[in-house]
């Protein structure tokens, strides 16, 4: 099997030449809006899950999210990448549906643009995420937990989330994963998956969404000892 290096090192490596993008135009409309939905590639790596709180109905985690999309309006002739503040260009206005006020963003809100117009956005989130739990089978319960991303303002016919092919080519199946060294006690992580969703905020207000889910079972010995 192909050896996979710890991806966070690659995700956040910034050993590249950067050029400030102070002269970038304010791009409001999504790229190629007349040609169908804008495709957003997503990579999600869960670096740690430190706690599951059944009473508070939440779990504490740290995760990296990488987004890529193409915007030919930002193509340039430089050899390296050009960096712009996020608010200066079009972006999918990503939010996390189930984040709490404790979730912090560890990286600047900026993007890097390759010469061909490929835009890369990197962010690292840490904190507690809400999750309704079904405790009828406690302490023999198995729960599914979710981090749900949503493109605020954009429906599925405007923005389409797909797994990031760069991560898949690097050996990360599904363009995601969970670190084998998470510090979570009293639970065993059994599986994970990523999938596109539709987030229904209200009738006729449905937005494009993407979720990372993992299933964990409670260790009975730790609750009865």
XYZ file of C-alpha atoms in Angstrom:
225
model
C 0.000 0.000 0.000
C 1.231 3.485 -0.766
C 2.700 5.173 2.275
C 0.788 8.302 3.258
C 2.650 11.086 4.945
C 0.884 12.994 7.679
C -1.155 15.374 5.491
C -1.264 18.387 7.769
C 2.391 18.968 7.061
C 1.616 19.252 3.375
C -1.651 21.105 3.867
C -0.107 23.977 5.719
C 3.365 24.060 4.201
C 3.943 27.547 2.890
C 7.419 27.175 1.428
C 6.369 28.847 -1.790
C 6.903 32.248 -3.333
C 4.034 34.604 -2.552
C 3.020 37.894 -4.103
C 0.656 40.297 -2.363
C -2.587 40.772 -4.264
C -3.478 44.307 -3.302
C -4.533 45.155 -6.865
C -6.958 42.274 -7.301
C -10.440 43.246 -8.511
C -13.406 42.770 -6.213
C -14.977 39.636 -7.697
C -18.572 39.248 -6.581
C -20.086 36.896 -9.160
C -19.022 33.259 -9.074
C -16.710 32.186 -11.924
C -18.364 30.968 -15.137
C -21.808 31.427 -13.643
C -23.432 30.825 -17.044
C -21.789 27.410 -17.409
C -23.426 25.514 -14.552
C -22.441 25.111 -10.901
C -19.010 26.153 -9.675
C -17.161 23.028 -8.552
C -15.472 23.230 -5.152
C -13.003 20.457 -4.319
C -12.857 19.612 -0.611
C -10.267 17.888 1.542
C -10.940 17.328 5.258
C -8.473 15.894 7.754
C -9.440 15.436 11.404
C -6.231 15.968 13.354
C -7.728 15.207 16.756
C -10.946 14.333 18.562
C -10.380 14.988 22.239
C -13.788 14.640 23.853
C -17.386 13.506 23.388
C -19.767 15.087 25.888
C -23.040 13.169 26.063
C -24.591 15.623 28.512
C -23.820 18.690 26.415
C -24.525 16.863 23.129
C -21.263 17.898 21.479
C -17.781 16.710 20.592
C -14.458 18.541 20.580
C -12.213 18.240 17.554
C -9.511 19.895 15.495
C -9.691 19.630 11.727
C -8.148 21.010 8.564
C -10.280 21.982 5.566
C -8.796 22.676 2.144
C -10.962 24.059 -0.683
C -9.956 24.447 -4.336
C -11.796 25.949 -7.268
C -10.963 27.498 -10.623
C -11.349 31.196 -11.357
C -9.733 32.082 -14.677
C -10.208 35.783 -13.903
C -7.382 35.432 -11.369
C -4.927 33.690 -13.722
C -1.523 35.394 -13.769
C 1.897 35.125 -15.371
C 3.951 34.739 -12.206
C 6.009 31.670 -11.381
C 4.643 31.201 -7.875
C 1.286 31.849 -6.285
C -0.459 35.123 -5.590
C -2.122 35.557 -2.212
C -5.312 37.582 -1.741
C -7.480 38.348 1.301
C -10.527 36.105 1.164
C -12.996 38.999 1.053
C -11.279 40.422 -2.024
C -12.291 37.607 -4.364
C -15.269 35.360 -4.966
C -15.464 32.401 -2.571
C -18.228 29.975 -1.547
C -18.781 31.680 1.834
C -18.170 28.502 3.769
C -19.706 28.065 7.208
C -19.914 25.112 9.577
C -23.534 24.409 10.459
C -22.908 22.791 13.834
C -19.977 24.785 15.212
C -20.295 26.363 18.660
C -18.952 29.706 19.818
C -15.856 27.915 21.071
C -14.640 27.042 17.561
C -11.659 29.120 16.516
C -9.953 29.576 13.151
C -6.214 29.077 13.334
C -5.155 30.462 9.951
C -5.581 33.820 8.169
C -8.603 34.291 5.913
C -6.646 34.355 2.679
C -6.263 32.295 -0.496
C -3.436 31.332 -2.841
C -3.902 31.477 -6.622
C -1.810 29.454 -9.079
C -0.903 30.872 -12.500
C -3.782 28.941 -14.140
C -6.344 30.519 -11.795
C -6.689 27.594 -9.364
C -7.649 29.051 -5.985
C -6.692 27.245 -2.765
C -8.184 28.099 0.610
C -6.816 26.518 3.802
C -8.282 26.736 7.275
C -7.890 24.886 10.535
C -10.772 24.752 13.027
C -10.637 23.790 16.703
C -13.409 23.647 19.262
C -16.720 21.986 20.087
C -19.309 20.941 17.501
C -22.924 20.175 18.377
C -24.251 16.677 17.769
C -27.608 15.225 18.896
C -26.964 11.823 20.484
C -29.328 8.862 20.860
C -28.668 7.417 24.303
C -31.354 4.738 24.524
C -28.681 2.025 24.243
C -26.245 3.600 26.712
C -23.649 2.366 27.608
C -23.646 0.064 24.575
C -24.329 2.861 22.143
C -22.824 3.633 18.783
C -23.061 7.221 17.560
C -22.500 9.037 14.261
C -20.892 12.471 14.442
C -20.841 15.104 11.727
C -19.024 18.265 10.739
C -21.266 19.878 8.142
C -19.997 22.565 5.787
C -22.459 24.793 3.961
C -22.011 27.304 1.139
C -23.959 30.240 2.457
C -26.130 31.813 -0.290
C -25.515 29.071 -2.870
C -27.820 26.227 -3.860
C -26.667 22.894 -5.316
C -27.219 24.138 -8.881
C -24.829 27.027 -8.151
C -22.058 25.403 -6.078
C -21.120 21.715 -6.175
C -18.828 20.154 -3.566
C -16.653 17.203 -4.654
C -13.746 15.281 -3.037
C -10.373 16.877 -3.749
C -8.537 14.926 -6.452
C -5.125 16.212 -5.351
C -5.534 14.530 -1.966
C -6.903 11.366 -3.589
C -3.899 11.179 -5.925
C -1.651 11.577 -2.889
C -3.231 8.468 -1.375
C -5.990 9.865 0.826
C -9.043 7.858 -0.172
C -12.121 10.049 -0.299
C -9.960 13.152 0.213
C -10.304 12.915 3.960
C -9.424 10.995 7.062
C -8.820 10.891 10.797
C -5.438 10.828 12.455
C -4.662 7.443 14.027
C -3.316 9.242 17.085
C -6.463 11.056 18.247
C -6.617 11.574 22.006
C -10.275 10.520 22.368
C -10.783 8.333 25.431
C -13.618 5.880 26.148
C -14.639 5.594 22.483
C -13.485 3.591 19.472
C -13.752 5.186 16.039
C -15.064 2.580 13.611
C -15.402 4.351 10.273
C -15.730 7.679 8.506
C -17.120 9.031 5.236
C -17.624 12.273 3.313
C -20.722 13.114 1.320
C -22.499 16.030 -0.357
C -25.729 17.186 1.261
C -28.400 19.843 0.951
C -28.797 22.121 3.939
C -32.408 23.242 4.365
C -32.387 26.448 6.387
C -36.060 27.082 5.605
C -38.574 26.180 2.872
C -37.219 27.368 -0.489
C -33.884 28.164 1.181
C -31.746 25.092 0.538
C -27.998 25.470 0.252
C -25.195 23.314 -1.048
C -23.514 21.376 1.742
C -20.793 18.810 2.397
C -20.264 16.658 5.469
C -17.542 14.656 7.162
C -19.080 11.903 9.315
C -17.505 9.393 11.646
C -19.036 6.589 13.671
C -17.762 5.696 17.127
C -18.792 3.119 19.723
C -18.547 3.622 23.457
C -16.053 1.412 25.284
C -18.201 -0.427 27.808
C -15.317 -1.359 30.107
C -14.505 2.336 30.664
C -18.059 3.136 31.768
C -18.491 0.164 34.110
C -15.070 0.131 35.747
